Coordinates of C-alpha atoms and ligand atoms in Angstrom, one line a residue:
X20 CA 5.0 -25.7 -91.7
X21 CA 5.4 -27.2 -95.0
X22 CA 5.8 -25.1 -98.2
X23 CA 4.3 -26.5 -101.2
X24 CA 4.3 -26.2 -104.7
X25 CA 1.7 -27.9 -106.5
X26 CA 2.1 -29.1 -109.9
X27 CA -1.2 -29.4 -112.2
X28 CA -3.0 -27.5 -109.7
X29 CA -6.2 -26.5 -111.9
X30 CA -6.7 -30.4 -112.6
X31 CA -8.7 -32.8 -110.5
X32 CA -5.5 -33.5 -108.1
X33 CA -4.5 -30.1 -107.8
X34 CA -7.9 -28.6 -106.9
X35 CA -8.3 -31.9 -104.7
X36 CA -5.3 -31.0 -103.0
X37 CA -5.7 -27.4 -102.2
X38 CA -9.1 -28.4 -100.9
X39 CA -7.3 -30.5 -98.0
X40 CA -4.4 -27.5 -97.5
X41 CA -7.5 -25.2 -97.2
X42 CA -8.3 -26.9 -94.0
X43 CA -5.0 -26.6 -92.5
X44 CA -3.8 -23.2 -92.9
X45 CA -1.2 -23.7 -89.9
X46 CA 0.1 -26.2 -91.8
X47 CA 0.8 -25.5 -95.4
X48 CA 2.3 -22.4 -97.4
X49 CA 1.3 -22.5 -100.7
X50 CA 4.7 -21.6 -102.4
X51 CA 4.2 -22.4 -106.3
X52 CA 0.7 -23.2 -107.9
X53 CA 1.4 -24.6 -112.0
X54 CA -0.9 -25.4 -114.9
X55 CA -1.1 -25.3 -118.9
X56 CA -3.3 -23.2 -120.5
X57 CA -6.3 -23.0 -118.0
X58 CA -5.7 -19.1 -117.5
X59 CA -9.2 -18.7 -115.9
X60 CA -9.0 -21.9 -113.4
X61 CA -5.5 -20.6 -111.9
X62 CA -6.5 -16.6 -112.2
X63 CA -8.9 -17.8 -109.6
X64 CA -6.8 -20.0 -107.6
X65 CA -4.4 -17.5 -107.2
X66 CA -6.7 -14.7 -105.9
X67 CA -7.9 -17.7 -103.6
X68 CA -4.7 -19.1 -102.4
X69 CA -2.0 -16.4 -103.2
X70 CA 0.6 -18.4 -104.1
X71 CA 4.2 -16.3 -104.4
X72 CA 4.4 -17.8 -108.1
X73 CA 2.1 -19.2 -110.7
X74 CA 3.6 -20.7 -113.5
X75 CA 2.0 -21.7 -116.9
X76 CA 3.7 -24.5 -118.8
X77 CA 1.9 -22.8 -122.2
X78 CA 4.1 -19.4 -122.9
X79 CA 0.9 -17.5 -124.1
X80 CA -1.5 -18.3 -121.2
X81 CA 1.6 -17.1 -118.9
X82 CA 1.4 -13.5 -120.5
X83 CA -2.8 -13.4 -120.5
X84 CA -2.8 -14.4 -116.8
X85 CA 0.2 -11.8 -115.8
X86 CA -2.1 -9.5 -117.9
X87 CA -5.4 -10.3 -115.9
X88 CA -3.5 -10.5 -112.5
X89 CA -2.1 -7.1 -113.0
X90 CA -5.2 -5.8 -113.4
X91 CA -6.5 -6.7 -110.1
X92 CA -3.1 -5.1 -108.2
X93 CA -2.4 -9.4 -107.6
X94 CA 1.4 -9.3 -106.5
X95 CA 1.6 -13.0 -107.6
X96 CA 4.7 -13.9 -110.1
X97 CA 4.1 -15.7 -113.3
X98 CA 6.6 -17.4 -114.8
X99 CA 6.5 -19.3 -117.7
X100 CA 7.3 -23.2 -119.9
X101 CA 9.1 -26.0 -118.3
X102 CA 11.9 -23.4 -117.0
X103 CA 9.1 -22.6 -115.2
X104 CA 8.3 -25.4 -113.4
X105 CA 11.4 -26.6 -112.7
X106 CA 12.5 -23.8 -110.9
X107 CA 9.7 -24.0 -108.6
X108 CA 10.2 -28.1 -108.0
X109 CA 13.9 -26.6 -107.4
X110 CA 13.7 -23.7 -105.2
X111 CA 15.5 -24.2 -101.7
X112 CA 12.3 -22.8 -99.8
X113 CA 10.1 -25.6 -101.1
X114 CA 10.1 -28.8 -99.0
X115 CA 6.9 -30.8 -100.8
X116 CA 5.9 -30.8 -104.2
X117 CA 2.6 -32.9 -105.4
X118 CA 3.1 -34.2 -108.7
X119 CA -0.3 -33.5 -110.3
X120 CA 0.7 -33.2 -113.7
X121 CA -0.9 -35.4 -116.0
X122 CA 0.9 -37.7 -118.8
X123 CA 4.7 -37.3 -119.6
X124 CA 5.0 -33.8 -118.8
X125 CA 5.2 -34.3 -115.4
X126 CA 8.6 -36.3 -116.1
X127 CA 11.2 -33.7 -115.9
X128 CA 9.6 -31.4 -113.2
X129 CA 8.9 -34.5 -110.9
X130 CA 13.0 -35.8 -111.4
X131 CA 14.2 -32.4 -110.8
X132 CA 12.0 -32.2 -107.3
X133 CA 14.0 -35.9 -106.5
X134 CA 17.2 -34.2 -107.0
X135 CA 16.8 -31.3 -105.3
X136 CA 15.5 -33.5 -101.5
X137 CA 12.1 -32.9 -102.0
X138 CA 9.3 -35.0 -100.1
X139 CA 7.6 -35.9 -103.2
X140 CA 3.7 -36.7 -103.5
X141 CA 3.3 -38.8 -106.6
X142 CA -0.2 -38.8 -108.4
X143 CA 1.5 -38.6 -111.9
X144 CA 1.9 -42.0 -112.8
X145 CA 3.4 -41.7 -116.1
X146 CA 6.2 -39.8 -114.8
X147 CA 7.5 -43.3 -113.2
X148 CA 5.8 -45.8 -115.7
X149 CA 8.4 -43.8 -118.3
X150 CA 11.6 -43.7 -116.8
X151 CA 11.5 -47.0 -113.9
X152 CA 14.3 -47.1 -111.9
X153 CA 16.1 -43.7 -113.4
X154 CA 13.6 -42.1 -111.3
X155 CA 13.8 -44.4 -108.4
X156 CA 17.4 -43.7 -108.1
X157 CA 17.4 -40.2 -108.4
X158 CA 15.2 -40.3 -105.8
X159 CA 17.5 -42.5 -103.4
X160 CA 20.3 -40.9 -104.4
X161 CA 19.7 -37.5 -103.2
X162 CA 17.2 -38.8 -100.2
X163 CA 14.7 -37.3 -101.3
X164 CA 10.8 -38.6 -100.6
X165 CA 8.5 -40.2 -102.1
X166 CA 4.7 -41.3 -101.5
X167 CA 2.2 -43.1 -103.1
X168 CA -1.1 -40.3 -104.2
X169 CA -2.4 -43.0 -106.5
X170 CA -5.6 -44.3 -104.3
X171 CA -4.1 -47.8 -105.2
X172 CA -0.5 -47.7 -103.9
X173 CA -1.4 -45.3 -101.3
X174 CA -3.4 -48.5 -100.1
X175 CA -1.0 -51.1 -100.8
X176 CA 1.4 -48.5 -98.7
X177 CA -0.8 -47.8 -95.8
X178 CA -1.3 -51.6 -95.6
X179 CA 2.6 -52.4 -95.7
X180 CA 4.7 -53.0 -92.5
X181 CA 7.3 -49.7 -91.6
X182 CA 10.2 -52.0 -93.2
X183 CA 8.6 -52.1 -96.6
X184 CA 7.1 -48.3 -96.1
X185 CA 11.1 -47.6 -95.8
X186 CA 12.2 -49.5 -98.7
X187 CA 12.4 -53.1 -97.3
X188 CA 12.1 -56.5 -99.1
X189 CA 8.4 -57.8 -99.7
X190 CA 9.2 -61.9 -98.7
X191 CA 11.5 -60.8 -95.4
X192 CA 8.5 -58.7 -94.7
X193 CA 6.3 -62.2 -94.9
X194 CA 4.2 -60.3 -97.8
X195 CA 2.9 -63.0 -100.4
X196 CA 1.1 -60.5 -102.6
X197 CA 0.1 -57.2 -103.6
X198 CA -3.8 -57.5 -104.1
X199 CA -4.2 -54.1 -107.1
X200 CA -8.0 -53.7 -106.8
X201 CA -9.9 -51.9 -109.4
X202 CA -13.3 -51.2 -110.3
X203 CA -13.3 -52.1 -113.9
X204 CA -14.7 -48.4 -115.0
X205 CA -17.8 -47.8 -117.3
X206 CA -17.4 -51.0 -119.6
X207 CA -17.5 -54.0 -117.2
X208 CA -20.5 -55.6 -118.1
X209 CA -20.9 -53.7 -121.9
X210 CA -21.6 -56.0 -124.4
X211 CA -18.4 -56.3 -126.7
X212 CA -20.0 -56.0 -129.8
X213 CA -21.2 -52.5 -128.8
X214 CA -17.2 -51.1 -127.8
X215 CA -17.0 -50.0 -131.4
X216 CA -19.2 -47.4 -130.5
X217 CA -18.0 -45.7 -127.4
X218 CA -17.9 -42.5 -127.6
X219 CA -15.3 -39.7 -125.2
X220 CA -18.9 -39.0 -123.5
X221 CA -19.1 -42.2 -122.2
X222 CA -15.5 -43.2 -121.2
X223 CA -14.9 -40.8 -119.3
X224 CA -17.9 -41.1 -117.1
X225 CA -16.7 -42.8 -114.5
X226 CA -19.3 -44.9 -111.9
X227 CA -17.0 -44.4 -108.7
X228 CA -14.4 -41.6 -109.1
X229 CA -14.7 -37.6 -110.5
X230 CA -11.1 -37.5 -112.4
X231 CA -9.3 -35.7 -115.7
X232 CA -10.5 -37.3 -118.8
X233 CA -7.2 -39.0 -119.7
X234 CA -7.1 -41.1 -116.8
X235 CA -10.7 -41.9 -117.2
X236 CA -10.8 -42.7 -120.2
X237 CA -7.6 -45.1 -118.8
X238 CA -9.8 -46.3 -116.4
X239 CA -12.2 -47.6 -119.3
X240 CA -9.7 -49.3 -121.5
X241 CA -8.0 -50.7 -118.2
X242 CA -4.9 -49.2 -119.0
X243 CA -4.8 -47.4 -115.9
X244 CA -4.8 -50.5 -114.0
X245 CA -1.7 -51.6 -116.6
X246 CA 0.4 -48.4 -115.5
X247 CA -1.0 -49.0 -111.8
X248 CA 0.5 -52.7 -112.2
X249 CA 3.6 -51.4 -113.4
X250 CA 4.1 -48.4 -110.9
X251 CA 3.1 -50.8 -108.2
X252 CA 6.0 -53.4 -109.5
X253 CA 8.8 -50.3 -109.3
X254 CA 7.1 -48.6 -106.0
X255 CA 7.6 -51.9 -103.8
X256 CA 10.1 -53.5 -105.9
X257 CA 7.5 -56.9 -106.3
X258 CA 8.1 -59.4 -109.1
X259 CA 5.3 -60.2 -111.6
X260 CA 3.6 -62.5 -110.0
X261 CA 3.9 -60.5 -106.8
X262 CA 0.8 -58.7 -107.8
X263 CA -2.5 -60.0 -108.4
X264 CA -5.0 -57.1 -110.0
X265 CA -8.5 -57.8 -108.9
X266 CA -11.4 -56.0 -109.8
X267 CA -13.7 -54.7 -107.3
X268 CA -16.5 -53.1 -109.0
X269 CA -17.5 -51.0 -105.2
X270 CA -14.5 -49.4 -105.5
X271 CA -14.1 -49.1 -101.2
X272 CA -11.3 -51.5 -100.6
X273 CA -8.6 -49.4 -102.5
X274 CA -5.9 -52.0 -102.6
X275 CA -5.0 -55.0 -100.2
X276 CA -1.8 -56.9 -98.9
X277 CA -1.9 -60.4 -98.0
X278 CA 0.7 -62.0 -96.1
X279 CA 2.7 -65.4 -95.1
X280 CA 0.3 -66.0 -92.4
X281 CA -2.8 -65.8 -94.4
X282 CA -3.9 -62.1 -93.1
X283 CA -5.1 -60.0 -95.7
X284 CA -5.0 -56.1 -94.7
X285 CA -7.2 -53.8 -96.8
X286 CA -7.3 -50.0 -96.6
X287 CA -11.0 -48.7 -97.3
X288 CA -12.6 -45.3 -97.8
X289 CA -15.0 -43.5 -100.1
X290 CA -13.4 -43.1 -103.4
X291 CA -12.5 -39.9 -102.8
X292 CA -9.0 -38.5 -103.4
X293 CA -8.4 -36.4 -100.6
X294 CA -7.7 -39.3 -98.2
X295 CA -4.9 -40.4 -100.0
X296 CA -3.7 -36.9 -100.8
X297 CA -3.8 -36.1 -97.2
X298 CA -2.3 -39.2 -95.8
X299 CA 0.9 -38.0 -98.3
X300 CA 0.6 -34.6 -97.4
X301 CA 1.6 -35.3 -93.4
X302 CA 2.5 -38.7 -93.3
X303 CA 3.0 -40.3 -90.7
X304 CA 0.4 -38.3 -89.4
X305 CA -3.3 -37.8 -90.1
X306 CA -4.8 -35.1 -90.9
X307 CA -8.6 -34.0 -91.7
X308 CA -8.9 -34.5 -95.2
X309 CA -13.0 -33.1 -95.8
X310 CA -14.2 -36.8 -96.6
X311 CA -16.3 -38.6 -94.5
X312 CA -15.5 -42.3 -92.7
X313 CA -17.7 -45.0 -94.7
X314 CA -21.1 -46.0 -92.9
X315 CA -20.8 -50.0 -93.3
X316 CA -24.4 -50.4 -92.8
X317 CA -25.2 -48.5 -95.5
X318 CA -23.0 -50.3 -98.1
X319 CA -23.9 -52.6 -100.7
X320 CA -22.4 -55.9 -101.0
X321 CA -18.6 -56.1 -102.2
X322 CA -17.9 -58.3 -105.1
X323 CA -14.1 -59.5 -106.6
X324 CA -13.8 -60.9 -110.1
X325 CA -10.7 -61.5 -112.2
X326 CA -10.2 -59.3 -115.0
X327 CA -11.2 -60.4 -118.1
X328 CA -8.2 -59.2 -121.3
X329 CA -10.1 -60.2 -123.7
X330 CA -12.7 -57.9 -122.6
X331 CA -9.7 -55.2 -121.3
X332 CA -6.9 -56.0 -124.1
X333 CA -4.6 -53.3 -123.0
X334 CA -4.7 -54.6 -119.1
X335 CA -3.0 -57.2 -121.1
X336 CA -0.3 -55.0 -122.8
X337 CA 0.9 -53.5 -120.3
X338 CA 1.3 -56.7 -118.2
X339 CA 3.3 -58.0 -121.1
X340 CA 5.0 -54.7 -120.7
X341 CA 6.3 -55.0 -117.7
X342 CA 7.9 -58.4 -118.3
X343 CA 9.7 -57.0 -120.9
X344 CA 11.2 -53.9 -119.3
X345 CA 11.5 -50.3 -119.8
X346 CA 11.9 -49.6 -122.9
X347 CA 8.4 -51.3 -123.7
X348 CA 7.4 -49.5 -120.8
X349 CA 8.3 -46.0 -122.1
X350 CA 6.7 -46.6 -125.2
X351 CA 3.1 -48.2 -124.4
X352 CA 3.1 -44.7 -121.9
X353 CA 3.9 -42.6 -125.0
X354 CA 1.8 -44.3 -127.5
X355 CA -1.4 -44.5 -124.9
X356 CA -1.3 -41.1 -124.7
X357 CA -1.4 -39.9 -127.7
X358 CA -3.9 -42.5 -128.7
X359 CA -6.4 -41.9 -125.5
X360 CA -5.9 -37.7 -126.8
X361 CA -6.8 -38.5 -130.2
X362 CA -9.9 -40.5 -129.0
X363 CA -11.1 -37.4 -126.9
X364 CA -11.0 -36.0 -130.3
X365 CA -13.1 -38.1 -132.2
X366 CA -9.9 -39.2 -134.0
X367 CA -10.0 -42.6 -133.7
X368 CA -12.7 -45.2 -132.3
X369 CA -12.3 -46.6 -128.9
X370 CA -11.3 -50.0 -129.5
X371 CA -8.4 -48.4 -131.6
X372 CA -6.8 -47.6 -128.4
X373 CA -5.3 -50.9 -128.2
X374 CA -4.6 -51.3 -131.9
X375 CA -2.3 -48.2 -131.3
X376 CA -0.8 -49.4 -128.5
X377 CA 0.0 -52.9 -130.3
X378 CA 1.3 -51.6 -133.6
X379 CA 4.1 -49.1 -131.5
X380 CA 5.1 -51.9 -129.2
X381 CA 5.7 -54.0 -132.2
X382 CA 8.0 -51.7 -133.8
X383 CA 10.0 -49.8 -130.3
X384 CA 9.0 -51.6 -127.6
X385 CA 12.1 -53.9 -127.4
X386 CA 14.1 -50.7 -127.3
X387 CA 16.8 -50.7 -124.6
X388 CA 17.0 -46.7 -123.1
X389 CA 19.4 -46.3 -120.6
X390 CA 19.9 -42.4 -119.8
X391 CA 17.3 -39.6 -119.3
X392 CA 18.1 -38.8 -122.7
X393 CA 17.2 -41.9 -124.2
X394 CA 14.0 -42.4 -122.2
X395 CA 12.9 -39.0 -124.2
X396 CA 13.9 -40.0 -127.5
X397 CA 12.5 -43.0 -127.0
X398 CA 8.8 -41.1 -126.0
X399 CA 9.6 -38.6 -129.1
X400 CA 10.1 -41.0 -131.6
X401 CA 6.7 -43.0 -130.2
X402 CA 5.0 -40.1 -130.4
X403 CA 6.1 -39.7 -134.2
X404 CA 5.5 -43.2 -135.1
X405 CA 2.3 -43.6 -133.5
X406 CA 0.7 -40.3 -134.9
X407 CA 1.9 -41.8 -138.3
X408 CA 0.1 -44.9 -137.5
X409 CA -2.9 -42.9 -136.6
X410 CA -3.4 -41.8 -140.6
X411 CA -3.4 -45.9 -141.6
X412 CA -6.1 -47.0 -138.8
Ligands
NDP34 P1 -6.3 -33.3 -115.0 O1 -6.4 -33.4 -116.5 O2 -7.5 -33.0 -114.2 O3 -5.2 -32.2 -114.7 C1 -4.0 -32.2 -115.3 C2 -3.1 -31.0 -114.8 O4 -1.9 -31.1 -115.6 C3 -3.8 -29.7 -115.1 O5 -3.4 -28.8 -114.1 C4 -3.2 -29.3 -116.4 O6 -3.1 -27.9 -116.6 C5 -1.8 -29.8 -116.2 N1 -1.1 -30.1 -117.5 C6 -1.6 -30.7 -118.6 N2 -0.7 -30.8 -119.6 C7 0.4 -30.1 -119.1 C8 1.7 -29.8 -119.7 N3 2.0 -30.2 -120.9 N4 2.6 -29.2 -118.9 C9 2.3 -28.8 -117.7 N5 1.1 -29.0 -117.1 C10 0.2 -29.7 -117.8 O7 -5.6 -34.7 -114.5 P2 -5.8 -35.4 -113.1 O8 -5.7 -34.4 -112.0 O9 -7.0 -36.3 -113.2 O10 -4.5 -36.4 -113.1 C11 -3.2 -35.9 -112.9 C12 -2.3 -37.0 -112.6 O11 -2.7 -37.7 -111.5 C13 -2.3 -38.1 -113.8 O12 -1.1 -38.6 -113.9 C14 -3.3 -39.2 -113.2 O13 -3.0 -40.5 -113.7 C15 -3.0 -39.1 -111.7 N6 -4.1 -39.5 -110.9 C16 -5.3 -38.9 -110.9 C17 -6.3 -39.3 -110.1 C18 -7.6 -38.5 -110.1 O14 -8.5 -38.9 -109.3 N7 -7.8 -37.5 -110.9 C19 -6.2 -40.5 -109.3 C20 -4.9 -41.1 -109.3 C21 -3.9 -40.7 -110.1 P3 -4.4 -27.1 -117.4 O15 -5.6 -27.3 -116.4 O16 -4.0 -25.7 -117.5 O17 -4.6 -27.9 -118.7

């Protein structure tokens, strides 16, 4: 029996998630359920899973959901703000936590599940894109867990032999390259002239995948495949040219290895995130997840393309990114997010995005952060610099 505390659980992971611990109640104890400020979304998840603690990150929806659980007699705890959600990444009974968070919040709660052992599930892929090989150690250090959620690398890990699954070298393995499928998202075939004019509506309406509107919108700038390429790089410790992203329109084959002897190993579903959430969950054994095995003679043809950064400019970035280390890593993670926020809000057009994204790596992103502490200065003073920005554009 595993006891599990879920962090972002009223997000598209989280509910993703519970819906494949649902299905194995012999299984799973739901120990900590965590969100923000979605007081109605986790009022109901905790009459529906009775977790022993609910925490809300946001001080104020803590109090309204004590306030409404009370008045149903619910014995769950709320607790409140990052204290919060450390001490439920922290606490001795938990063995797994899924990192479900989305953006940089998910930074500290994720590093303090690594050093305290936990078997970590890993959706939040800014939590890694920011801080590289601090987290990587902290995991190694204290032997503690971690798996691929992120459809992609789950694939690329599924595909991989046991010696690379366990930490292994990619060329002793007779891997000769990490194949990062992607779909492209909404824009693939938009005329350019008309990006000007995209509105939130649009980029986060995903063909393939139902997700949380950051990532989508991620998905339509490419950036997601940028901080895929870059978690992919730390996650299997591959050089640049190690990884090949290839866009897959389908979005079936999730990811693909290809190795010395010209075998090319693919993992394929339906684009569906409970098979990678439930290949984490139990790995190395397989559980149920609720999706159903693809039906070959109902699919369409697949078709493979290379991606186009004209078309895609911050693909490009964060490529460019990852060559230059982590300092421009931190800082294209920081400024994205507050630029892709500021789009949801009608703040700034689409294709300023990447104009963002430029102007901050310009001025910080040949900063040199060594420490925790100067991975989130380094995000703080991004943050600063590219809301400034933000009033010029
Ligand atoms: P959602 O926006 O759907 O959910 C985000 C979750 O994080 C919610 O529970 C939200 O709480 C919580 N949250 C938001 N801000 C904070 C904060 N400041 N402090 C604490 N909790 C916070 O995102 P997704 O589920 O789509 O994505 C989560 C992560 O998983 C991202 O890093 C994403 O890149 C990654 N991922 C997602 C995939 C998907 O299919 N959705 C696929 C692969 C990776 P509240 O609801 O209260 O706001």
């Amino acid at each position: 029996m595993q006891t599990i505390t879920i962090l972002g659980a009223t997000g598209s992971i989280g509910l993703s998630t519970l819906d494949v611990i649902k299905r194995h109640p012999d299984k799973f104890h739901v120990y900590a359920l965590t969100g923000n400020t979605n007081v109605l979304g986790m009022f109901e998840l905790c009459q529906q899973f009775k977790p022993n603690i609910a925490v809300m990150a946001d001080e104020v929806s803590a109090q309204k959901l004590h306030t409404q659980l009370q008045s149903v007699g619910s014995e769950v705890d709320v607790i409140a703000g990052t204290d919060g959600l450390l001490q439920v990444c922290s606490a001795p009974i938990v063995t797994t936590v899924m990192a479900g968070i989305v953006g940089a919040a998910g930074l500290l709660p994720s590093l303090t599940a690594a050093k305290h052992s936990k078997r970590i599930l890993l959706a939040n892929k800014e939590a890694l894109v920011m801080s590289g090989d601090l987290f990587l150690s902290a995991v190694a250090d204290n032997n503690a867990i971690l798996l691929p959620v992120d459809s992609e690398h789950n694939a690329i890990f599924q595909a991989m032999p046991p010696s690379v699954q366990a930490g292994g070298n990619l060329k002793a393995a007779g891997v000769e390259k990490i194949l990062l499928t992607g779909s492209g998202g909404p824009f693939l075939t938009k005329p350019l002239n008309e990006f000007s004019q995209i509105t939130p509506e649009m980029a986060v309406a995903h063909p393939n995948w139902s997700m949380g509107a950051k990532i989508s919108v991620d998905s339509a700038t490419m950036m997601n495949k940028g901080l895929e390429f870059i978690e992919a790089k730390l996650l299997f410790n591959a050089s640049f040219e190690q990884i090949d992203v290839v866009i897959h329109p389908q979005s079936i084959i999730h990811s693909m290895v290809s190795y010395s002897d010209g075998s090319v190993l693919a993992q394929m579903g339906q684009p569906d995130m409970r098979i990678p959430i439930a290949h984490t969950l139990t790995f190395p054994e397989r559980i149920k997840s609720g999706v159903k095995p693809l039906d070959f003679t109902q699919l369409a043809d697949f078709s493979f393309c290379s991606p186009d950064l004209s078309r895609f400019p911050n693909l490009g970035l964060a490529l460019e990114a990852s060559k230059v280390g982590q300092g421009a890593t931190t800082v294209l993670n920081a400024s994205n997010e507050i630029a892709v926020s500021h789009f949801l809000e009608r703040d700034i057009s689409f294709d300023n995005i990447v104009t963002l994204n430029e102007l901050c790596l310009e001025q910080l992103g040949s900063s040199r952060p060594i420490t925790l502490d100067d991975i989130l200065e380094l995000d703080q003073q991004t943050r600063e610099v590219a809301l400034g920005l933000i009033t010029q554009l």
